[in-house]
Amino acid sequence: MQPTDDSVYDRFERARASLSGTQVAVGVALVAALGFALLFVQEPMLHDSLHNFRHSAGITCH
Amino acid sequence: MTTDHLERGALAGVGGGLTYGLFVATVGNSFTAGLETFEHGHGGGGPVVSGLTTTLASVGGGVLWGLLFGVAVFGVGYYLLEPALPGTGATKRLALAGAGFLTVSGAPWLVLPPQPPGVEQALPTETRLAWYGGLMVVGALVAVACGLAYRWTAGRSRVVTAAATLAPLALLAVPVVLAPANPVHGDVPAALVAAYRWTVVFGQALLWATLAAVHAWLGDPATTQVDTDYPATAD
């Protein structure tokens, strides 16, 4: 199914060729922001809203 | 090119997110609320939002949790790492799901196991946040090491390959030994803490299994083949 010379390096090269730096930056920023908000933000309103979720997911950092 | 991969990752994320949201709605919310009866006041005068807000936001958080991993791990991660993942079809997805579970939950839990409400931990929150984040990085590195070990021994007998692939997991003992002690105290019975912890473990396992299953069910995009002729440089 895959050509034998297909490698992780090729995939990175292909992604680099077809995506602009801005697209990558926006994507990484969105994923990081959502991950950070769900996992780590301690602001009381967000913390208390996500309280049951964080306990259910085993995120004990609060 | 990646659009098709991203779309499949997002679809897997929707499937996994809705499943996990349902888990939070049915099990997580009521289990957590029940365990809160063991809490002796936080000293802050209770939560700053209503119980309904917590219930709904937590279900939403569960859906986003699945969507996040669908897009990041199965949308982007699968596209980039597919050539290095072992096996074919569903095996590749399960390997990636295992790596994701190890990174996000497995490795951090070795030092900071899930604690139910009503259990107070000695380490300050900031310290635990730093350790949790650091252990996610360690988990990801160990998962990569497992993948490399698999690649190097793929030609050997099945037993050797399996043993070599799993060997890097032993590295996880290092942070466990180095981590500061985190004594806990609370009135939650030990059996209830165990039940809660295993519920959390099975919840996350369910999420990753659903992501892998939906993603495998969607199949491989035809563009993998077409893409091969794509010029590697833009100039």
PDB file of C-alpha atoms in Angstrom:
ATOM      1  CA  MET A   1       0.000   0.000   0.000  1.00  0.00           C
ATOM      2  CA  GLN A   2       2.686   2.484   0.924  1.00  0.00           C
ATOM      3  CA  PRO A   3       5.781   2.987  -1.146  1.00  0.00           C
ATOM      4  CA  THR A   4       8.827   1.547   0.608  1.00  0.00           C
ATOM      5  CA  ASP A   5      10.667   4.876   0.722  1.00  0.00           C
ATOM      6  CA  ASP A   6       7.854   6.529   2.669  1.00  0.00           C
ATOM      7  CA  SER A   7       9.249   7.656   6.014  1.00  0.00           C
ATOM      8  CA  VAL A   8       8.403   9.975   8.873  1.00  0.00           C
ATOM      9  CA  TYR A   9      10.960  12.367   7.406  1.00  0.00           C
ATOM     10  CA  ASP A  10       9.093  12.352   4.068  1.00  0.00           C
ATOM     11  CA  ARG A  11       5.843  13.100   5.839  1.00  0.00           C
ATOM     12  CA  PHE A  12       7.352  16.109   7.613  1.00  0.00           C
ATOM     13  CA  GLU A  13       8.817  17.311   4.313  1.00  0.00           C
ATOM     14  CA  ARG A  14       5.474  16.956   2.559  1.00  0.00           C
ATOM     15  CA  ALA A  15       3.653  18.764   5.336  1.00  0.00           C
ATOM     16  CA  ARG A  16       6.233  21.546   5.212  1.00  0.00           C
ATOM     17  CA  ALA A  17       5.831  21.888   1.455  1.00  0.00           C
ATOM     18  CA  SER A  18       2.060  22.212   1.537  1.00  0.00           C
ATOM     19  CA  LEU A  19       1.476  24.193   4.748  1.00  0.00           C
ATOM     20  CA  SER A  20       2.495  27.762   5.430  1.00  0.00           C
ATOM     21  CA  GLY A  21       4.260  28.720   8.627  1.00  0.00           C
ATOM     22  CA  THR A  22       1.207  30.689   9.699  1.00  0.00           C
ATOM     23  CA  GLN A  23      -1.082  27.682   9.280  1.00  0.00           C
ATOM     24  CA  VAL A  24       1.229  25.539  11.400  1.00  0.00           C
ATOM     25  CA  ALA A  25       1.558  28.268  14.031  1.00  0.00           C
ATOM     26  CA  VAL A  26      -2.221  28.762  14.274  1.00  0.00           C
ATOM     27  CA  GLY A  27      -2.792  25.001  14.505  1.00  0.00           C
ATOM     28  CA  VAL A  28      -0.198  24.507  17.222  1.00  0.00           C
ATOM     29  CA  ALA A  29      -1.495  27.529  19.144  1.00  0.00           C
ATOM     30  CA  LEU A  30      -5.102  26.279  19.054  1.00  0.00           C
ATOM     31  CA  VAL A  31      -4.182  22.785  20.242  1.00  0.00           C
ATOM     32  CA  ALA A  32      -1.898  24.171  22.956  1.00  0.00           C
ATOM     33  CA  ALA A  33      -4.526  26.652  24.155  1.00  0.00           C
ATOM     34  CA  LEU A  34      -7.269  24.031  24.382  1.00  0.00           C
ATOM     35  CA  GLY A  35      -4.968  21.510  26.059  1.00  0.00           C
ATOM     36  CA  PHE A  36      -3.728  24.082  28.548  1.00  0.00           C
ATOM     37  CA  ALA A  37      -7.272  25.252  29.354  1.00  0.00           C
ATOM     38  CA  LEU A  38      -8.524  21.719  29.959  1.00  0.00           C
ATOM     39  CA  LEU A  39      -5.500  20.508  31.920  1.00  0.00           C
ATOM     40  CA  PHE A  40      -3.832  23.299  33.808  1.00  0.00           C
ATOM     41  CA  VAL A  41      -5.721  26.613  34.132  1.00  0.00           C
ATOM     42  CA  GLN A  42      -6.446  27.275  37.810  1.00  0.00           C
ATOM     43  CA  GLU A  43      -8.581  30.407  37.416  1.00  0.00           C
ATOM     44  CA  PRO A  44     -11.427  29.723  39.914  1.00  0.00           C
ATOM     45  CA  MET A  45     -14.335  30.058  37.489  1.00  0.00           C
ATOM     46  CA  LEU A  46     -12.775  27.699  34.911  1.00  0.00           C
ATOM     47  CA  HIS A  47     -11.420  25.375  37.578  1.00  0.00           C
ATOM     48  CA  ASP A  48     -14.779  24.958  39.299  1.00  0.00           C
ATOM     49  CA  SER A  49     -16.656  24.581  35.998  1.00  0.00           C
ATOM     50  CA  LEU A  50     -14.368  21.798  34.825  1.00  0.00           C
ATOM     51  CA  HIS A  51     -14.084  20.264  38.310  1.00  0.00           C
ATOM     52  CA  ASN A  52     -15.996  17.024  37.573  1.00  0.00           C
ATOM     53  CA  PHE A  53     -14.320  16.621  34.194  1.00  0.00           C
ATOM     54  CA  ARG A  54     -10.844  16.981  35.678  1.00  0.00           C
ATOM     55  CA  HIS A  55     -11.563  14.450  38.392  1.00  0.00           C
ATOM     56  CA  SER A  56     -13.100  12.070  35.837  1.00  0.00           C
ATOM     57  CA  ALA A  57     -10.053  12.346  33.577  1.00  0.00           C
ATOM     58  CA  GLY A  58      -7.617  11.849  36.467  1.00  0.00           C
ATOM     59  CA  ILE A  59      -6.062  15.302  36.157  1.00  0.00           C
ATOM     60  CA  THR A  60      -5.202  15.885  39.774  1.00  0.00           C
ATOM     61  CA  CYS A  61      -3.378  19.151  39.445  1.00  0.00           C
ATOM     62  CA  HIS A  62      -5.710  21.389  41.395  1.00  0.00           C
TER      63      HIS A  62
ATOM     64  CA  MET B   1      -2.956  16.741   1.430  1.00  0.00           C
ATOM     65  CA  THR B   2      -3.281  16.854   5.184  1.00  0.00           C
ATOM     66  CA  THR B   3      -6.869  18.097   4.945  1.00  0.00           C
ATOM     67  CA  ASP B   4      -8.147  14.578   4.454  1.00  0.00           C
ATOM     68  CA  HIS B   5      -6.052  13.313   7.359  1.00  0.00           C
ATOM     69  CA  LEU B   6      -7.167  16.203   9.572  1.00  0.00           C
ATOM     70  CA  GLU B   7     -10.786  15.530   8.680  1.00  0.00           C
ATOM     71  CA  ARG B   8     -10.487  11.864   9.658  1.00  0.00           C
ATOM     72  CA  GLY B   9      -8.750  12.825  12.880  1.00  0.00           C
ATOM     73  CA  ALA B  10     -11.484  15.329  13.672  1.00  0.00           C
ATOM     74  CA  LEU B  11     -14.194  12.744  12.931  1.00  0.00           C
ATOM     75  CA  ALA B  12     -12.468  10.241  15.212  1.00  0.00           C
ATOM     76  CA  GLY B  13     -12.270  13.065  17.765  1.00  0.00           C
ATOM     77  CA  VAL B  14     -16.001  13.719  17.511  1.00  0.00           C
ATOM     78  CA  GLY B  15     -16.691  10.000  18.032  1.00  0.00           C
ATOM     79  CA  GLY B  16     -14.282   9.716  20.954  1.00  0.00           C
ATOM     80  CA  GLY B  17     -15.363  13.077  22.417  1.00  0.00           C
ATOM     81  CA  LEU B  18     -19.074  12.257  22.369  1.00  0.00           C
ATOM     82  CA  THR B  19     -18.367   8.851  23.933  1.00  0.00           C
ATOM     83  CA  TYR B  20     -16.212  10.413  26.629  1.00  0.00           C
ATOM     84  CA  GLY B  21     -18.724  13.226  27.173  1.00  0.00           C
ATOM     85  CA  LEU B  22     -21.368  10.559  27.747  1.00  0.00           C
ATOM     86  CA  PHE B  23     -19.018   8.862  30.222  1.00  0.00           C
ATOM     87  CA  VAL B  24     -18.612  12.136  32.153  1.00  0.00           C
ATOM     88  CA  ALA B  25     -22.376  12.786  32.000  1.00  0.00           C
ATOM     89  CA  THR B  26     -23.341   9.355  33.310  1.00  0.00           C
ATOM     90  CA  VAL B  27     -20.433   8.246  35.511  1.00  0.00           C
ATOM     91  CA  GLY B  28     -17.985  11.116  36.077  1.00  0.00           C
ATOM     92  CA  ASN B  29     -20.400  13.798  37.255  1.00  0.00           C
ATOM     93  CA  SER B  30     -22.292  11.679  39.760  1.00  0.00           C
ATOM     94  CA  PHE B  31     -19.224   9.783  41.019  1.00  0.00           C
ATOM     95  CA  THR B  32     -17.365  13.064  41.646  1.00  0.00           C
ATOM     96  CA  ALA B  33     -20.413  14.655  43.279  1.00  0.00           C
ATOM     97  CA  GLY B  34     -20.804  11.625  45.540  1.00  0.00           C
ATOM     98  CA  LEU B  35     -17.167  11.706  46.598  1.00  0.00           C
ATOM     99  CA  GLU B  36     -17.474  15.413  47.440  1.00  0.00           C
ATOM    100  CA  THR B  37     -19.490  14.404  50.510  1.00  0.00           C
ATOM    101  CA  PHE B  38     -16.115  13.440  52.027  1.00  0.00           C
ATOM    102  CA  GLU B  39     -14.786  16.988  51.611  1.00  0.00           C
ATOM    103  CA  HIS B  40     -14.358  19.121  54.730  1.00  0.00           C
ATOM    104  CA  GLY B  41     -14.670  22.559  53.172  1.00  0.00           C
ATOM    105  CA  HIS B  42     -11.992  24.026  50.944  1.00  0.00           C
ATOM    106  CA  GLY B  43     -11.572  27.102  53.105  1.00  0.00           C
ATOM    107  CA  GLY B  44     -12.680  29.204  50.123  1.00  0.00           C
ATOM    108  CA  GLY B  45     -16.407  29.058  50.751  1.00  0.00           C
ATOM    109  CA  GLY B  46     -17.374  26.534  48.085  1.00  0.00           C
ATOM    110  CA  PRO B  47     -17.345  26.643  44.282  1.00  0.00           C
ATOM    111  CA  VAL B  48     -17.806  29.954  42.469  1.00  0.00           C
ATOM    112  CA  VAL B  49     -20.158  28.469  39.867  1.00  0.00           C
ATOM    113  CA  SER B  50     -23.431  26.597  40.218  1.00  0.00           C
ATOM    114  CA  GLY B  51     -23.648  22.832  40.249  1.00  0.00           C
ATOM    115  CA  LEU B  52     -25.453  22.884  36.905  1.00  0.00           C
ATOM    116  CA  THR B  53     -22.620  24.888  35.328  1.00  0.00           C
ATOM    117  CA  THR B  54     -20.082  22.352  36.592  1.00  0.00           C
ATOM    118  CA  THR B  55     -22.191  19.459  35.288  1.00  0.00           C
ATOM    119  CA  LEU B  56     -22.591  20.952  31.808  1.00  0.00           C
ATOM    120  CA  ALA B  57     -19.076  22.396  31.510  1.00  0.00           C
ATOM    121  CA  SER B  58     -17.582  19.073  32.569  1.00  0.00           C
ATOM    122  CA  VAL B  59     -19.523  17.185  29.883  1.00  0.00           C
ATOM    123  CA  GLY B  60     -18.387  19.824  27.365  1.00  0.00           C
ATOM    124  CA  GLY B  61     -14.830  19.475  28.647  1.00  0.00           C
ATOM    125  CA  GLY B  62     -15.065  15.725  28.053  1.00  0.00           C
ATOM    126  CA  VAL B  63     -16.214  16.250  24.451  1.00  0.00           C
ATOM    127  CA  LEU B  64     -13.401  18.768  23.804  1.00  0.00           C
ATOM    128  CA  TRP B  65     -10.900  16.394  25.449  1.00  0.00           C
ATOM    129  CA  GLY B  66     -11.736  13.761  22.819  1.00  0.00           C
ATOM    130  CA  LEU B  67     -11.846  16.286  19.964  1.00  0.00           C
ATOM    131  CA  LEU B  68      -8.423  17.642  20.974  1.00  0.00           C
ATOM    132  CA  PHE B  69      -6.787  14.209  20.818  1.00  0.00           C
ATOM    133  CA  GLY B  70      -8.649  13.305  17.642  1.00  0.00           C
ATOM    134  CA  VAL B  71      -7.272  16.335  15.818  1.00  0.00           C
ATOM    135  CA  ALA B  72      -3.809  16.519  17.412  1.00  0.00           C
ATOM    136  CA  VAL B  73      -2.965  12.817  17.741  1.00  0.00           C
ATOM    137  CA  PHE B  74      -5.004  11.115  15.010  1.00  0.00           C
ATOM    138  CA  GLY B  75      -5.252  14.054  12.580  1.00  0.00           C
ATOM    139  CA  VAL B  76      -1.711  15.436  12.713  1.00  0.00           C
ATOM    140  CA  GLY B  77       0.169  12.707  14.621  1.00  0.00           C
ATOM    141  CA  TYR B  78      -1.090   9.821  12.503  1.00  0.00           C
ATOM    142  CA  TYR B  79      -0.219  11.609   9.270  1.00  0.00           C
ATOM    143  CA  LEU B  80       3.333  12.348  10.368  1.00  0.00           C
ATOM    144  CA  LEU B  81       4.096   9.108  12.225  1.00  0.00           C
ATOM    145  CA  GLU B  82       2.204   6.560  10.126  1.00  0.00           C
ATOM    146  CA  PRO B  83       5.288   5.157   8.347  1.00  0.00           C
ATOM    147  CA  ALA B  84       6.893   4.403  11.727  1.00  0.00           C
ATOM    148  CA  LEU B  85       3.851   2.807  13.385  1.00  0.00           C
ATOM    149  CA  PRO B  86       3.952  -0.991  13.690  1.00  0.00           C
ATOM    150  CA  GLY B  87       1.619  -3.347  11.837  1.00  0.00           C
ATOM    151  CA  THR B  88      -1.210  -2.375   9.531  1.00  0.00           C
ATOM    152  CA  GLY B  89      -4.704  -0.923   9.813  1.00  0.00           C
ATOM    153  CA  ALA B  90      -6.140  -1.145  13.313  1.00  0.00           C
ATOM    154  CA  THR B  91      -2.782  -2.160  14.847  1.00  0.00           C
ATOM    155  CA  LYS B  92      -1.277   1.181  13.808  1.00  0.00           C
ATOM    156  CA  ARG B  93      -4.153   3.044  15.441  1.00  0.00           C
ATOM    157  CA  LEU B  94      -3.918   1.028  18.634  1.00  0.00           C
ATOM    158  CA  ALA B  95      -0.163   1.660  18.841  1.00  0.00           C
ATOM    159  CA  LEU B  96      -0.773   5.394  18.443  1.00  0.00           C
ATOM    160  CA  ALA B  97      -3.613   5.307  20.979  1.00  0.00           C
ATOM    161  CA  GLY B  98      -1.314   3.518  23.434  1.00  0.00           C
ATOM    162  CA  ALA B  99       1.352   6.165  22.946  1.00  0.00           C
ATOM    163  CA  GLY B 100      -1.248   8.889  23.471  1.00  0.00           C
ATOM    164  CA  PHE B 101      -2.565   7.293  26.655  1.00  0.00           C
ATOM    165  CA  LEU B 102       0.977   6.900  27.992  1.00  0.00           C
ATOM    166  CA  THR B 103       1.790  10.557  27.255  1.00  0.00           C
ATOM    167  CA  VAL B 104      -1.378  12.217  28.495  1.00  0.00           C
ATOM    168  CA  SER B 105      -2.293   9.984  31.434  1.00  0.00           C
ATOM    169  CA  GLY B 106      -0.155   6.885  32.017  1.00  0.00           C
ATOM    170  CA  ALA B 107       3.221   8.492  32.694  1.00  0.00           C
ATOM    171  CA  PRO B 108       1.881  11.394  34.838  1.00  0.00           C
ATOM    172  CA  TRP B 109      -0.236   8.978  36.905  1.00  0.00           C
ATOM    173  CA  LEU B 110       2.836   7.015  37.999  1.00  0.00           C
ATOM    174  CA  VAL B 111       3.849  10.016  40.117  1.00  0.00           C
ATOM    175  CA  LEU B 112       0.475  11.745  40.527  1.00  0.00           C
ATOM    176  CA  PRO B 113      -2.230   9.064  40.544  1.00  0.00           C
ATOM    177  CA  PRO B 114      -5.826  10.283  40.145  1.00  0.00           C
ATOM    178  CA  GLN B 115      -7.114  11.606  43.461  1.00  0.00           C
ATOM    179  CA  PRO B 116     -10.818  11.850  44.240  1.00  0.00           C
ATOM    180  CA  PRO B 117     -12.305  14.981  45.829  1.00  0.00           C
ATOM    181  CA  GLY B 118     -11.931  14.796  49.589  1.00  0.00           C
ATOM    182  CA  VAL B 119      -8.262  13.755  49.388  1.00  0.00           C
ATOM    183  CA  GLU B 120      -5.783  16.540  50.185  1.00  0.00           C
ATOM    184  CA  GLN B 121      -2.285  16.341  48.690  1.00  0.00           C
ATOM    185  CA  ALA B 122       0.824  17.659  50.450  1.00  0.00           C
ATOM    186  CA  LEU B 123       2.574  19.034  47.343  1.00  0.00           C
ATOM    187  CA  PRO B 124       1.473  22.549  46.325  1.00  0.00           C
ATOM    188  CA  THR B 125      -0.562  22.865  43.112  1.00  0.00           C
ATOM    189  CA  GLU B 126       2.214  24.618  41.154  1.00  0.00           C
ATOM    190  CA  THR B 127       4.669  21.811  41.912  1.00  0.00           C
ATOM    191  CA  ARG B 128       2.159  19.199  40.805  1.00  0.00           C
ATOM    192  CA  LEU B 129       1.376  21.125  37.604  1.00  0.00           C
ATOM    193  CA  ALA B 130       5.066  21.226  36.725  1.00  0.00           C
ATOM    194  CA  TRP B 131       5.504  17.514  37.439  1.00  0.00           C
ATOM    195  CA  TYR B 132       2.400  16.612  35.460  1.00  0.00           C
ATOM    196  CA  GLY B 133       3.599  18.594  32.440  1.00  0.00           C
ATOM    197  CA  GLY B 134       7.123  17.226  32.724  1.00  0.00           C
ATOM    198  CA  LEU B 135       5.870  13.660  32.952  1.00  0.00           C
ATOM    199  CA  MET B 136       3.812  14.164  29.788  1.00  0.00           C
ATOM    200  CA  VAL B 137       7.055  15.014  27.997  1.00  0.00           C
ATOM    201  CA  VAL B 138       8.739  11.940  29.555  1.00  0.00           C
ATOM    202  CA  GLY B 139       5.790   9.775  28.467  1.00  0.00           C
ATOM    203  CA  ALA B 140       6.043  11.040  24.888  1.00  0.00           C
ATOM    204  CA  LEU B 141       9.812  10.424  24.796  1.00  0.00           C
ATOM    205  CA  VAL B 142       9.394   6.890  26.165  1.00  0.00           C
ATOM    206  CA  ALA B 143       6.692   6.195  23.552  1.00  0.00           C
ATOM    207  CA  VAL B 144       9.087   7.359  20.812  1.00  0.00           C
ATOM    208  CA  ALA B 145      11.831   5.156  22.311  1.00  0.00           C
ATOM    209  CA  CYS B 146       9.434   2.168  22.189  1.00  0.00           C
ATOM    210  CA  GLY B 147       8.747   2.927  18.514  1.00  0.00           C
ATOM    211  CA  LEU B 148      12.456   3.146  17.693  1.00  0.00           C
ATOM    212  CA  ALA B 149      13.165  -0.107  19.567  1.00  0.00           C
ATOM    213  CA  TYR B 150      10.442  -1.748  17.499  1.00  0.00           C
ATOM    214  CA  ARG B 151      11.979  -0.483  14.269  1.00  0.00           C
ATOM    215  CA  TRP B 152      15.460  -1.710  15.175  1.00  0.00           C
ATOM    216  CA  THR B 153      14.296  -5.215  16.129  1.00  0.00           C
ATOM    217  CA  ALA B 154      11.456  -5.655  13.616  1.00  0.00           C
ATOM    218  CA  GLY B 155      13.430  -8.339  11.716  1.00  0.00           C
ATOM    219  CA  ARG B 156      14.007 -10.503  14.815  1.00  0.00           C
ATOM    220  CA  SER B 157      11.749 -13.123  16.317  1.00  0.00           C
ATOM    221  CA  ARG B 158       8.406 -12.024  17.684  1.00  0.00           C
ATOM    222  CA  VAL B 159       9.447 -12.469  21.328  1.00  0.00           C
ATOM    223  CA  VAL B 160      12.611 -10.376  20.912  1.00  0.00           C
ATOM    224  CA  THR B 161      10.683  -7.624  19.134  1.00  0.00           C
ATOM    225  CA  ALA B 162       7.982  -7.520  21.811  1.00  0.00           C
ATOM    226  CA  ALA B 163      10.507  -7.474  24.659  1.00  0.00           C
ATOM    227  CA  ALA B 164      12.633  -4.769  23.011  1.00  0.00           C
ATOM    228  CA  THR B 165       9.577  -2.638  22.202  1.00  0.00           C
ATOM    229  CA  LEU B 166       8.349  -2.713  25.792  1.00  0.00           C
ATOM    230  CA  ALA B 167      11.806  -2.324  27.396  1.00  0.00           C
ATOM    231  CA  PRO B 168      11.902   1.529  27.286  1.00  0.00           C
ATOM    232  CA  LEU B 169       8.855   1.557  29.602  1.00  0.00           C
ATOM    233  CA  ALA B 170      11.315   0.730  32.401  1.00  0.00           C
ATOM    234  CA  LEU B 171      12.693   4.280  32.012  1.00  0.00           C
ATOM    235  CA  LEU B 172       9.474   5.510  33.619  1.00  0.00           C
ATOM    236  CA  ALA B 173      10.839   4.246  36.933  1.00  0.00           C
ATOM    237  CA  VAL B 174      13.390   7.107  36.921  1.00  0.00           C
ATOM    238  CA  PRO B 175      10.932   9.999  37.485  1.00  0.00           C
ATOM    239  CA  VAL B 176       8.990   7.837  39.957  1.00  0.00           C
ATOM    240  CA  VAL B 177      12.139   7.465  42.086  1.00  0.00           C
ATOM    241  CA  LEU B 178      13.151  11.134  41.693  1.00  0.00           C
ATOM    242  CA  ALA B 179       9.710  12.615  42.436  1.00  0.00           C
ATOM    243  CA  PRO B 180       9.181  14.333  45.783  1.00  0.00           C
ATOM    244  CA  ALA B 181       6.970  12.536  48.293  1.00  0.00           C
ATOM    245  CA  ASN B 182       3.317  13.569  48.094  1.00  0.00           C
ATOM    246  CA  PRO B 183       1.572  12.294  51.221  1.00  0.00           C
ATOM    247  CA  VAL B 184      -2.202  12.518  51.084  1.00  0.00           C
ATOM    248  CA  HIS B 185      -4.848  12.632  53.753  1.00  0.00           C
ATOM    249  CA  GLY B 186      -8.601  12.406  53.666  1.00  0.00           C
ATOM    250  CA  ASP B 187     -11.568  10.420  54.859  1.00  0.00           C
ATOM    251  CA  VAL B 188     -12.329   8.628  51.586  1.00  0.00           C
ATOM    252  CA  PRO B 189     -12.209   4.847  52.244  1.00  0.00           C
ATOM    253  CA  ALA B 190      -9.328   3.088  50.461  1.00  0.00           C
ATOM    254  CA  ALA B 191     -11.688   0.781  48.562  1.00  0.00           C
ATOM    255  CA  LEU B 192     -13.623   3.783  47.235  1.00  0.00           C
ATOM    256  CA  VAL B 193     -10.387   5.493  46.166  1.00  0.00           C
ATOM    257  CA  ALA B 194      -9.430   2.297  44.293  1.00  0.00           C
ATOM    258  CA  ALA B 195     -12.853   2.133  42.603  1.00  0.00           C
ATOM    259  CA  TYR B 196     -12.577   5.785  41.611  1.00  0.00           C
ATOM    260  CA  ARG B 197      -9.048   5.333  40.215  1.00  0.00           C
ATOM    261  CA  TRP B 198      -9.970   2.322  38.110  1.00  0.00           C
ATOM    262  CA  THR B 199     -13.044   4.147  36.835  1.00  0.00           C
ATOM    263  CA  VAL B 200     -10.750   6.946  35.685  1.00  0.00           C
ATOM    264  CA  VAL B 201      -8.322   4.479  34.072  1.00  0.00           C
ATOM    265  CA  PHE B 202     -11.092   2.659  32.209  1.00  0.00           C
ATOM    266  CA  GLY B 203     -12.622   5.990  31.186  1.00  0.00           C
ATOM    267  CA  GLN B 204      -9.408   7.124  29.514  1.00  0.00           C
ATOM    268  CA  ALA B 205      -8.870   3.668  27.992  1.00  0.00           C
ATOM    269  CA  LEU B 206     -12.394   3.877  26.564  1.00  0.00           C
ATOM    270  CA  LEU B 207     -11.638   7.272  25.057  1.00  0.00           C
ATOM    271  CA  TRP B 208      -8.430   6.145  23.337  1.00  0.00           C
ATOM    272  CA  ALA B 209      -9.971   2.865  22.178  1.00  0.00           C
ATOM    273  CA  THR B 210     -12.913   4.749  20.653  1.00  0.00           C
ATOM    274  CA  LEU B 211     -10.584   7.204  18.898  1.00  0.00           C
ATOM    275  CA  ALA B 212      -8.575   4.296  17.461  1.00  0.00           C
ATOM    276  CA  ALA B 213     -11.680   2.322  16.467  1.00  0.00           C
ATOM    277  CA  VAL B 214     -13.404   5.227  14.687  1.00  0.00           C
ATOM    278  CA  HIS B 215     -10.170   6.208  12.956  1.00  0.00           C
ATOM    279  CA  ALA B 216      -9.534   2.624  11.790  1.00  0.00           C
ATOM    280  CA  TRP B 217     -13.138   2.320  10.636  1.00  0.00           C
ATOM    281  CA  LEU B 218     -12.728   5.448   8.482  1.00  0.00           C
ATOM    282  CA  GLY B 219      -9.889   3.694   6.648  1.00  0.00           C
ATOM    283  CA  ASP B 220      -6.839   5.120   4.904  1.00  0.00           C
ATOM    284  CA  PRO B 221      -7.318   8.132   2.674  1.00  0.00           C
ATOM    285  CA  ALA B 222      -6.646   7.486  -0.997  1.00  0.00           C
ATOM    286  CA  THR B 223      -4.454  10.590  -1.020  1.00  0.00           C
ATOM    287  CA  THR B 224      -1.651   8.678   0.705  1.00  0.00           C
ATOM    288  CA  GLN B 225      -0.955   7.115  -2.659  1.00  0.00           C
ATOM    289  CA  VAL B 226      -1.480  10.219  -4.800  1.00  0.00           C
ATOM    290  CA  ASP B 227       0.504  12.369  -2.398  1.00  0.00           C
ATOM    291  CA  THR B 228       3.671  10.411  -3.042  1.00  0.00           C
ATOM    292  CA  ASP B 229       4.311  12.335  -6.230  1.00  0.00           C
ATOM    293  CA  TYR B 230       3.907  15.661  -4.524  1.00  0.00           C
ATOM    294  CA  PRO B 231       7.041  17.770  -4.924  1.00  0.00           C
ATOM    295  CA  ALA B 232       8.928  17.920  -1.656  1.00  0.00           C
ATOM    296  CA  THR B 233      10.132  21.471  -2.212  1.00  0.00           C
ATOM    297  CA  ALA B 234       8.037  24.466  -3.073  1.00  0.00           C
ATOM    298  CA  ASP B 235      10.541  26.207  -5.310  1.00  0.00           C
TER     299      ASP B 235
END
